[in-house]
XYZ file of C-alpha atoms in Angstrom:
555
model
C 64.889 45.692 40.620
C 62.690 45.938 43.868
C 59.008 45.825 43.238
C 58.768 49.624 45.118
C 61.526 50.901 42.217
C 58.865 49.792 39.309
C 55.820 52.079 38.257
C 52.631 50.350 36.597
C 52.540 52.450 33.819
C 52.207 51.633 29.904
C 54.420 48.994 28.557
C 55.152 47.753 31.718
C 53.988 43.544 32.598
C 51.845 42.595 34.872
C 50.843 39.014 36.277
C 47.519 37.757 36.998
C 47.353 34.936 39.253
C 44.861 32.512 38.000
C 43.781 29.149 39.693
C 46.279 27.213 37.551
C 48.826 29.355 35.832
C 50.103 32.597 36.140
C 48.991 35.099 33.002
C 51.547 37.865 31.246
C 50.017 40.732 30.391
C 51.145 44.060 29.045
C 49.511 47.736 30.268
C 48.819 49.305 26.932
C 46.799 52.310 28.421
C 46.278 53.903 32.068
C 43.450 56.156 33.238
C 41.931 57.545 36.063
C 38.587 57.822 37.791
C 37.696 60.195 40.707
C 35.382 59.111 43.845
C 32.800 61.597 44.317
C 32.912 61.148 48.049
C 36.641 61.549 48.709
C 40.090 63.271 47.369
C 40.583 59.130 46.126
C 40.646 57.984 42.648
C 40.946 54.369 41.200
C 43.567 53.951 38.559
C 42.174 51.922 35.282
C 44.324 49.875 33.017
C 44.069 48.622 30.037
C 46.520 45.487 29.055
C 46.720 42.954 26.069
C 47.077 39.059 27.322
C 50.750 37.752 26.073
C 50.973 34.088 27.618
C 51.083 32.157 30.436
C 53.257 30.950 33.251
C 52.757 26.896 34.253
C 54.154 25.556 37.596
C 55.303 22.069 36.382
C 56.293 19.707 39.198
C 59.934 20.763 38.462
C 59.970 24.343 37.291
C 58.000 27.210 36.250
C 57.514 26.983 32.123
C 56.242 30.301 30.028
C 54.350 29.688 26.829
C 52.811 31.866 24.499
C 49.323 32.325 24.399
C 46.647 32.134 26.893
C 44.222 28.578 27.424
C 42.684 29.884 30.552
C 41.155 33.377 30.682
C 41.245 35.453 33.875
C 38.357 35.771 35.935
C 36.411 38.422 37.888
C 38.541 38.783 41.123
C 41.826 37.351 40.356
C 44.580 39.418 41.765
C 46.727 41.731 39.760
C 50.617 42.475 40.503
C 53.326 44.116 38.998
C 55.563 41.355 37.571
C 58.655 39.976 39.469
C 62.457 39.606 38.366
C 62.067 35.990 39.128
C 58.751 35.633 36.545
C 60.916 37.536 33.730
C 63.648 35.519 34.142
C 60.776 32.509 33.809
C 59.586 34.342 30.554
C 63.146 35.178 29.009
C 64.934 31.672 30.339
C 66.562 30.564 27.244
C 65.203 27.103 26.462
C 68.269 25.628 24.461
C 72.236 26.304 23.053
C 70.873 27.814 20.524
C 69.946 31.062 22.455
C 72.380 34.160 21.827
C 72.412 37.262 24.349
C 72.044 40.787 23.187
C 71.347 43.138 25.818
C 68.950 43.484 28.995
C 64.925 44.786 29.397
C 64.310 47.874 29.597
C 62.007 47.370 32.570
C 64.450 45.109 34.404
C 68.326 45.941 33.674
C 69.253 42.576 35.557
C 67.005 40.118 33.510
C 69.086 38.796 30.252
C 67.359 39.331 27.020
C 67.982 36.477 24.659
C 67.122 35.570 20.871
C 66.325 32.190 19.429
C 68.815 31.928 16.560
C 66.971 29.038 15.025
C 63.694 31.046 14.842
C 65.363 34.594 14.159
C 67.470 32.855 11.167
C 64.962 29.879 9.482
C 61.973 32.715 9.312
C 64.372 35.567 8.064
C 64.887 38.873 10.275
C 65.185 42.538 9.499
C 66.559 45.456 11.908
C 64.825 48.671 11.239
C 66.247 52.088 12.255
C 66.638 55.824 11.529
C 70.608 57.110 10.817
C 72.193 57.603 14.220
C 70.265 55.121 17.032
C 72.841 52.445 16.979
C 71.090 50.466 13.939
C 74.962 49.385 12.365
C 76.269 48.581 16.165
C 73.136 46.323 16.772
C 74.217 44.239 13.289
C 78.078 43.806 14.765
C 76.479 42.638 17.772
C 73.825 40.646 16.258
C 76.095 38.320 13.319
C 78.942 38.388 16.354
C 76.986 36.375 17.973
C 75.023 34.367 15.701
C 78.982 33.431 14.690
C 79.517 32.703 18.688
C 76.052 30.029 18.320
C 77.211 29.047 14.952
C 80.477 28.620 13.897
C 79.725 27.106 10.829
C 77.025 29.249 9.261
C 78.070 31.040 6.632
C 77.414 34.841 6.467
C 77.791 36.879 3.866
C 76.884 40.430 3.997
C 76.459 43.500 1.680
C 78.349 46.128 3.187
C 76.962 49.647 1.189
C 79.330 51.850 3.072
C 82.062 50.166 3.784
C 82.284 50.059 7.911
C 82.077 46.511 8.811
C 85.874 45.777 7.354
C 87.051 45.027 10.808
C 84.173 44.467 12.857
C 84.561 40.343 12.612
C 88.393 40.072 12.835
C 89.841 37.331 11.263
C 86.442 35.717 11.122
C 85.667 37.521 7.682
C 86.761 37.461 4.598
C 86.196 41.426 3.454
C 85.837 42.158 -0.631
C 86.473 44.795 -3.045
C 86.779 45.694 -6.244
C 90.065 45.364 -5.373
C 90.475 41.551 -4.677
C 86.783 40.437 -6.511
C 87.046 38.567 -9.244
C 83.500 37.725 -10.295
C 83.610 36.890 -14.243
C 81.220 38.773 -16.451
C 79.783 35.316 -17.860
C 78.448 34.467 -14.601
C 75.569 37.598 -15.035
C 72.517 36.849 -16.959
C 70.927 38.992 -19.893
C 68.913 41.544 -17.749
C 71.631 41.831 -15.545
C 74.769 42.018 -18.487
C 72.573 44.180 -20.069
C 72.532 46.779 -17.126
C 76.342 46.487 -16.903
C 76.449 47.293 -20.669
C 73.523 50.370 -21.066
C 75.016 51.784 -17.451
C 72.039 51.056 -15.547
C 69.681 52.467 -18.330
C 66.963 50.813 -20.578
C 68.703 49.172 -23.552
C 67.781 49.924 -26.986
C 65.685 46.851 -28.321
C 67.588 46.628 -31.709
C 70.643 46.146 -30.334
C 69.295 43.610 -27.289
C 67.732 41.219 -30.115
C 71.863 40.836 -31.775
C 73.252 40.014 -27.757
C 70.030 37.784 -27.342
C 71.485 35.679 -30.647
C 75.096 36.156 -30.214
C 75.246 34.984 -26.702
C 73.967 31.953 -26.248
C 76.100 30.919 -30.019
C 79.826 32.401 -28.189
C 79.051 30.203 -25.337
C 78.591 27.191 -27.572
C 81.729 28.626 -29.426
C 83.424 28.137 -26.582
C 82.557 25.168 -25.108
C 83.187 23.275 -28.840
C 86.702 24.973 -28.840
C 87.370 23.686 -25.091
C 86.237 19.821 -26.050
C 87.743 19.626 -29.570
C 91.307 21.227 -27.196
C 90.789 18.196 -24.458
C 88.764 15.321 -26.500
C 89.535 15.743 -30.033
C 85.896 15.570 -30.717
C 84.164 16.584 -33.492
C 83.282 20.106 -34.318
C 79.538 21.077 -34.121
C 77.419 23.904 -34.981
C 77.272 26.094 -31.945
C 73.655 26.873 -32.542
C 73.235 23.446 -31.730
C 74.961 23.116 -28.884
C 71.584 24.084 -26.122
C 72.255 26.909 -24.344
C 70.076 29.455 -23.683
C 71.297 33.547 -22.970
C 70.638 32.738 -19.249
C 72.613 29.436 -19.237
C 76.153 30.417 -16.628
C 78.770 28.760 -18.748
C 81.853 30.508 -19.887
C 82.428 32.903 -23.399
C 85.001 35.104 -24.370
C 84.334 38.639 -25.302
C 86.372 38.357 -28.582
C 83.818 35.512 -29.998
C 81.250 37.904 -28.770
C 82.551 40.787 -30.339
C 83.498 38.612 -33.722
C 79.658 37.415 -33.968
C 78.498 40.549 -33.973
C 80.987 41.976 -36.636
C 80.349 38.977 -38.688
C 76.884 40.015 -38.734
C 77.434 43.786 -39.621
C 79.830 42.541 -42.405
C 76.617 40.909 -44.259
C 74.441 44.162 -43.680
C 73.828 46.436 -46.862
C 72.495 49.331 -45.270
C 74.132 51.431 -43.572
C 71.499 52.816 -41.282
C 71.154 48.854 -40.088
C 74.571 48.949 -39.684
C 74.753 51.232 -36.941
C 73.005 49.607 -34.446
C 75.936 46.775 -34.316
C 78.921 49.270 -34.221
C 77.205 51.196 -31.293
C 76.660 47.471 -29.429
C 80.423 46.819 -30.076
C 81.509 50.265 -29.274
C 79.568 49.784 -25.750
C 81.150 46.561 -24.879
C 84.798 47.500 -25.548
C 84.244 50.754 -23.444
C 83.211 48.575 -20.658
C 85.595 46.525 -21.057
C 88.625 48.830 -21.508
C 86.957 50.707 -18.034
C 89.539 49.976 -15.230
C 86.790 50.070 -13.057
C 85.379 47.052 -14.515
C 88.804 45.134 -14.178
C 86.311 42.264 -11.405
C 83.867 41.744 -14.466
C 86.520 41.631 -17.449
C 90.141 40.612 -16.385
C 91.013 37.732 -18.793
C 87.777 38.523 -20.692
C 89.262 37.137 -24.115
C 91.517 34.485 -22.601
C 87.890 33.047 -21.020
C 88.176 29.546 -18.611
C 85.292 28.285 -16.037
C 85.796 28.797 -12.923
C 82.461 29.288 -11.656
C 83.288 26.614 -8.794
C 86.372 28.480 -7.561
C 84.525 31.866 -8.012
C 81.462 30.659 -5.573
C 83.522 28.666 -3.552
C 85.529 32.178 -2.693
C 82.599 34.154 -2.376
C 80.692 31.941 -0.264
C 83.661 30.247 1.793
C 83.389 26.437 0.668
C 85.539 25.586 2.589
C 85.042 28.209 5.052
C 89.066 27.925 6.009
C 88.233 29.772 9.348
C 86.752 32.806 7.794
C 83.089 31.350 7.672
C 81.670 35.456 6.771
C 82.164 37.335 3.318
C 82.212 41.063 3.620
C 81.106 42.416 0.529
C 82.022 46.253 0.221
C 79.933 48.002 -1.675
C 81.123 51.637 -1.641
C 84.393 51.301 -4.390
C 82.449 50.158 -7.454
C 80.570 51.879 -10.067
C 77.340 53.286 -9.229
C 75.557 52.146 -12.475
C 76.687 48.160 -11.619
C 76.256 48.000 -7.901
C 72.645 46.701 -8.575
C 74.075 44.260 -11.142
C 76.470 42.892 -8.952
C 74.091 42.791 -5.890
C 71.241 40.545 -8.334
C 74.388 37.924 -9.308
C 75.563 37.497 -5.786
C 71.997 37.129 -4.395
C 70.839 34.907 -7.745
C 73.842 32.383 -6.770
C 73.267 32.571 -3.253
C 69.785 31.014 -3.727
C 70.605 28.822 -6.731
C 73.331 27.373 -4.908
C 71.223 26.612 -1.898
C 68.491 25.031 -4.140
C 70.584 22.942 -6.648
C 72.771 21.663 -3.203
C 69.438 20.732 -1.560
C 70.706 23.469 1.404
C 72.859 21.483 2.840
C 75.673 24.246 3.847
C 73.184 27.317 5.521
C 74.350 30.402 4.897
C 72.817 33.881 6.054
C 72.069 36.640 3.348
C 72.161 40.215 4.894
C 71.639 42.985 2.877
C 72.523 46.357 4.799
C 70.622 49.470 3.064
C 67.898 46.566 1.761
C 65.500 49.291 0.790
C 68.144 50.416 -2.161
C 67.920 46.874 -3.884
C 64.166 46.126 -3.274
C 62.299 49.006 -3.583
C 58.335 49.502 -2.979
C 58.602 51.543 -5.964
C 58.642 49.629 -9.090
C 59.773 52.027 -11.170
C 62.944 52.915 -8.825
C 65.686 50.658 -9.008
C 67.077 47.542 -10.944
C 63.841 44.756 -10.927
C 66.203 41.792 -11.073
C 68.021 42.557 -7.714
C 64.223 42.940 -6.264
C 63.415 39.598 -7.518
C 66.558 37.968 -5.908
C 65.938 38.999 -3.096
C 62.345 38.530 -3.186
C 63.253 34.521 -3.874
C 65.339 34.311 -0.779
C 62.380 36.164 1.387
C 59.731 33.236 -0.124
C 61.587 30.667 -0.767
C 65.043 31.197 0.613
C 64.226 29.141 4.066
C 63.488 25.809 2.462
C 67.098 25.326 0.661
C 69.383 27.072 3.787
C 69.764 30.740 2.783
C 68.418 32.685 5.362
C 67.654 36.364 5.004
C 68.587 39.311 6.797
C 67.485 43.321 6.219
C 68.928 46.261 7.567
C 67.068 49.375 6.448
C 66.404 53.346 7.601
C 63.412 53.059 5.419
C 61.123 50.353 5.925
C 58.516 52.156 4.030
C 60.698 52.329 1.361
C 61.062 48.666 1.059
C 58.657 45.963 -0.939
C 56.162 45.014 1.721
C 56.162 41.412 0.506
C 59.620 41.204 1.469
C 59.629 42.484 4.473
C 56.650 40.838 5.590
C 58.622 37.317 5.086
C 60.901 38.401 7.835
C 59.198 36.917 11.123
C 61.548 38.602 13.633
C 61.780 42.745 13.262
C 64.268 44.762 15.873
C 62.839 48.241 15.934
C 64.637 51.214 16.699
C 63.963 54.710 16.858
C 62.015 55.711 13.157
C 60.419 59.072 13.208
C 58.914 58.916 10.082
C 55.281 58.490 10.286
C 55.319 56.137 6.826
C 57.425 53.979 8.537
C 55.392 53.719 11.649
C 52.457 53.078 9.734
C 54.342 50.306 7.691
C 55.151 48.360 11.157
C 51.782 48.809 12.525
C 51.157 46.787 9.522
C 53.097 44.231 9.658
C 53.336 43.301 13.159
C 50.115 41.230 13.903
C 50.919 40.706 17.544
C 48.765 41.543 20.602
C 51.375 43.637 21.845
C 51.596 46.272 18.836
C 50.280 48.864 21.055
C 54.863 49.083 21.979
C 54.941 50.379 18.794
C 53.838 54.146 20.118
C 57.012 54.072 21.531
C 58.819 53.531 17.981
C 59.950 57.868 17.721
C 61.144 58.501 21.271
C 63.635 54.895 21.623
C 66.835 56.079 22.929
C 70.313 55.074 21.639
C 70.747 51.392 21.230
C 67.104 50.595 22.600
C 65.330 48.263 20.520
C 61.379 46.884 20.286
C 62.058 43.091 19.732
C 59.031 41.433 17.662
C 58.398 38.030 16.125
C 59.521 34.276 16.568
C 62.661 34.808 17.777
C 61.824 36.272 21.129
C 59.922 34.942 23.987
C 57.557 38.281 24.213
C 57.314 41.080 22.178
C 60.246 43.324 24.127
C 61.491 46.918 24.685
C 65.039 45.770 25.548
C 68.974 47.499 25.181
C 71.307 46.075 23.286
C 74.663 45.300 25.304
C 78.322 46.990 24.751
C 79.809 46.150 21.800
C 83.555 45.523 22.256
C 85.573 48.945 21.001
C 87.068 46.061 17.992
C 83.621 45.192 17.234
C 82.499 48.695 16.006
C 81.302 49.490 12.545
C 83.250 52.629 11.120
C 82.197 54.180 8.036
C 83.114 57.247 7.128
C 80.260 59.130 8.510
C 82.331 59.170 11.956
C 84.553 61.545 10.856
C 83.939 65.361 12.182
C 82.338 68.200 10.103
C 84.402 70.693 11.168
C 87.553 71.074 9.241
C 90.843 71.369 11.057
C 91.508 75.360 11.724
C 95.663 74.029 10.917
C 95.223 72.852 8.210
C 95.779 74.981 4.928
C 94.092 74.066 1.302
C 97.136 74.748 -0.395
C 97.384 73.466 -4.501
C 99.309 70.403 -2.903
C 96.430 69.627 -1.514
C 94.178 69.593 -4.157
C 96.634 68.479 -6.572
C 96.845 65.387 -4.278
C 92.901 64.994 -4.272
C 93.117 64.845 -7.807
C 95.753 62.210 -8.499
C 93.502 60.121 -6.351
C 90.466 61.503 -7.661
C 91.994 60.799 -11.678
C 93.119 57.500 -10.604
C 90.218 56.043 -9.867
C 89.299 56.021 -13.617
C 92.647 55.229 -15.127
C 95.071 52.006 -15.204
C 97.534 54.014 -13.929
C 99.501 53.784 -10.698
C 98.772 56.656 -8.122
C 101.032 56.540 -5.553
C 98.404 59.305 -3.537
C 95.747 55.809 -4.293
C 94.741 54.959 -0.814
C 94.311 51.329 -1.418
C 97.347 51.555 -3.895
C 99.114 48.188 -4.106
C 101.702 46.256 -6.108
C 99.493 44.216 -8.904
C 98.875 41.093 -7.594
C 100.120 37.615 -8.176
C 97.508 35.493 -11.155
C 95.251 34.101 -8.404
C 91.659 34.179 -7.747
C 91.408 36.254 -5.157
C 94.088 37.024 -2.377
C 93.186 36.295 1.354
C 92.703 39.461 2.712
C 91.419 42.661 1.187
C 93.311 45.804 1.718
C 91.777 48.363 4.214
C 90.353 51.695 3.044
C 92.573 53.760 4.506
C 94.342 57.403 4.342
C 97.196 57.158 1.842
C 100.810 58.696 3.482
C 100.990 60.965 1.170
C 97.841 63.307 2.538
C 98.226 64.781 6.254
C 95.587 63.008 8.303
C 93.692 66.668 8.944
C 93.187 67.091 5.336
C 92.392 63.678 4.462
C 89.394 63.622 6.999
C 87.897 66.534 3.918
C 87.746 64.302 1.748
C 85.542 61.485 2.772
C 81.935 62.719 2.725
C 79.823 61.930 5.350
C 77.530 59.168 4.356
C 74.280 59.555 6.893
């Protein structure tokens, strides 16, 4: 862009040309003064000192910070292309390109994906700048970079299905199998009370039952295999937390037992409500990923992580975990095991197989609010912010809401790409937490345009207003919130039509088979999981026109 295109106005660089180096600086405030003596004025900046330029004897090398302050009299220009492309060279193979400046369309921006991924990253961004566009773009090309990182990502609304082709292996309740065994007590317990408090009666019988049906089970499996000789199950070690394998039967049978012995009646109560709320979950279709082959029982914890987190990868190094089919009261259940293993697989294998952690909607499962959500999945999440970077899992956070979100969280992520927020709370919260010179961009924050972003932290060369680039038509997320709000003037709401809702609507809660069931499918052979997860899409038996009613708009 020629130097006579360019205004020297705030947010725009500047260089000043020092005896040895070159210093980057950004204007972060313009006035004016008049001359008394003329129609004249002198323009004023103000700018914040970012780095420096160095003319080694075989190129020109930026670095951050400044060593040698400007003096009175050095000259002041509006940067060149050729010093941005200096500032934004990328330095390695490990650089991945996302877009252009915003000052200079022709200058490349690039991230460091060792820096953006080792000290965790979060994109921030109202509904509607671009915010689920930038992730496609962003893990498309951290799988470009790295080919065998493995990625495994919480999709809340169910658009990134196809946005990583055969790349990704995408989950549902559908083709999930994660045994409920493999949950801890807070977490087992949320399954079973439906997200409520439990009552502490009937937590103190599944705090002794469980950790007796898993030695119950274990004796029965080496007495089967070993012949060896039977022991008292209270003896056996475990504790509630402990993942090993029980069946829901010897669960069930313990606490039975139990009631058997009990005189009074009142007493007795509190076990038949504890069994009455495990067979209801159990007998729930919509539990079939938690409880299929609950009473038959059998560990396979190894094939159940290996599937989840693609050991072996098999080509399909990325998990896409979609969120939007199961139950609302065990979403946070399921989101504190898969985040729990995550890290305790990275710590007990001493990280040696990275994988990256992104959590789209973060603020939902780590709330600043204590007193909102499920405090397990906070703490899982929390581990992976603090401690995550030392045994391979990396952390990523998308979020509308970072005000919403526990600041010690996302104050572990080192590398934040702002888009348009419009909410003053949020503002304030990045003000906060980025503790560069150049937070004065941040006034910029409500009026970003589509797809602009305000790059911050390790992973860039200089804090940057940049675009991202064109995502390939393939690559685009599409949830349901794409579909129009006005209803098709052709299309009649005849009792077919809501006769059809409700098969679907009906089916979703019973074992039978809806044929109107858009993910409807023939039961599946007695594997783990199969390969690839059938698409949400409109079932044959609704016209396209009325389907498109019955998908509410999710932002």
């Amino acid at each position: 862009m020629p130097i006579s295109e360019v205004r020297a106005t705030v947010g725009r660089f500047v260089s000043i040309r020092c005896a040895s180096s070159v210093i980057v600086a950004m204007i972060t405030e313009v006035s004016c003064e008049n001359l008394s003596s003329s129609d004249k004025y002198i323009a004023i900046a103000s700018v914040d000192l970012l780095g420096e330029i160095h003319n080694a004897a075989d190129k020109a090398k930026f670095q951050r910070g400044v060593t040698n302050y400007p003096t009175i009299g050095d000259s002041v220009d509006l940067i060149t292309s050729q010093e941005l492309r200096t500032i934004y060279a990328p330095t390695g193979s490990d650089q991945i390109n996302v877009g252009f400046l915003q000052q200079d369309r022709s200058v490349v921006a690039y991230v460091d994906v060792e820096e953006m991924l080792s000290k965790h990253f979060a994109v921030l961004g109202s509904t509607g700048v671009g915010k689920s566009t930038g992730v496609s773009l962003l893990l498309n090309e951290i799988l470009k970079a790295r080919p065998n990182l493995r990625i495994f990502l919480l999709d809340v609304h169910n658009e990134y299905g196809r946005c990583f082709g055969d790349r990704a292996l995408v989950l549902n309740p559908r083709n999930l199998k994660l045994p409920f065994w493999l949950f801890n007590f807070e977490e087992i317990v949320d399954v079973l009370f439906g997200g409520r408090a439990g009552v502490p009666e009937e937590l103190d019988v599944l705090a002794e039952v469980i950790p007796i049906a898993k030695g119950i089970y274990t004796q029965y499996q080496n007495t089967d295999r070993l012949g060896l000789k039977r022991i008292d199950p209270k003896q056996v070690g475990f504790t509630v937390d402990t993942p090993v394998p029980y069946r829901l039967v010897d669960l069930i049978s313990l606490i039975d037992e139990r009631m058997g012995k009990l005189e009074n009646r009142s007493s007795r109560i509190i076990y038949h409500k504890l069994i009455s709320r495990i067979e209801a979950v159990r007998n729930d279709p919509r539990y079939a990923f938690m409880f299929d082959n609950a009473n038959v029982g059998g560990d396979t914890m190894a094939e159940v992580i290996s599937h989840l987190f693609r050991l072996p990868a098999n080509g399909k190094p990325m998990t896409v975990m979609q969120l939007a089919g199961f139950p609302a009261e065990v979403i946070d259940s399921v989101v504190s095991v898969l985040c729990r293993m995550a890290f305790d697989f990275g710590l007990w294998s001493d990280g040696v197989s990275p994988m990256l952690f992104v959590c789209e909607e973060a603020h939902r499962y780590a709330s600043a609010d204590r007193n909102v959500g499920f405090g397990p999945t906070r703490k899982a999440v929390s581990r992976i912010a603090k401690e995550g970077r030392k045994y391979g899992v990396y952390l990523g956070l998308i979020t509308q809401r970072p005000a919403e979100l526990d600041a010690t969280i996302i104050s572990q992520c080192n590398t934040l790409f702002t888009m348009r927020l419009a909410n003053e709370r949020d503002q304030a919260l990045l003000r906060a937490a980025v503790s560069d010179a150049a937070a004065n961009l941040l006034s910029f924050v409500p009026s970003l345009g589509t797809r602009e972003v305000l790059a911050f932290g390790e992973g860039v060369a200089l804090p940057t207003r940049l675009r991202f680039k064109e995502v390939p038509p393939h690559q685009l997320p599409r949830g349901e919130a794409t579909i129009s709000s006005v209803p098709s003037v052709t299309s009649g709401h005849d009792m077919h039509f809501v006769g059809a809702v409700l098969e679907r609507w009906r089916g979703a809660t019973s074992q039978r088979d809806v044929p109107n069931d858009p993910v409807f499918q023939a039961p599946p052979a007695k594997t783990l999981a199969p390969a690839e997860a059938p698409m949400l899409q409109p079932s044959m038996g609704l016209d396209p026109d009325r389907f498109s009613l019955l998908k509410k708009p999710l932002r």
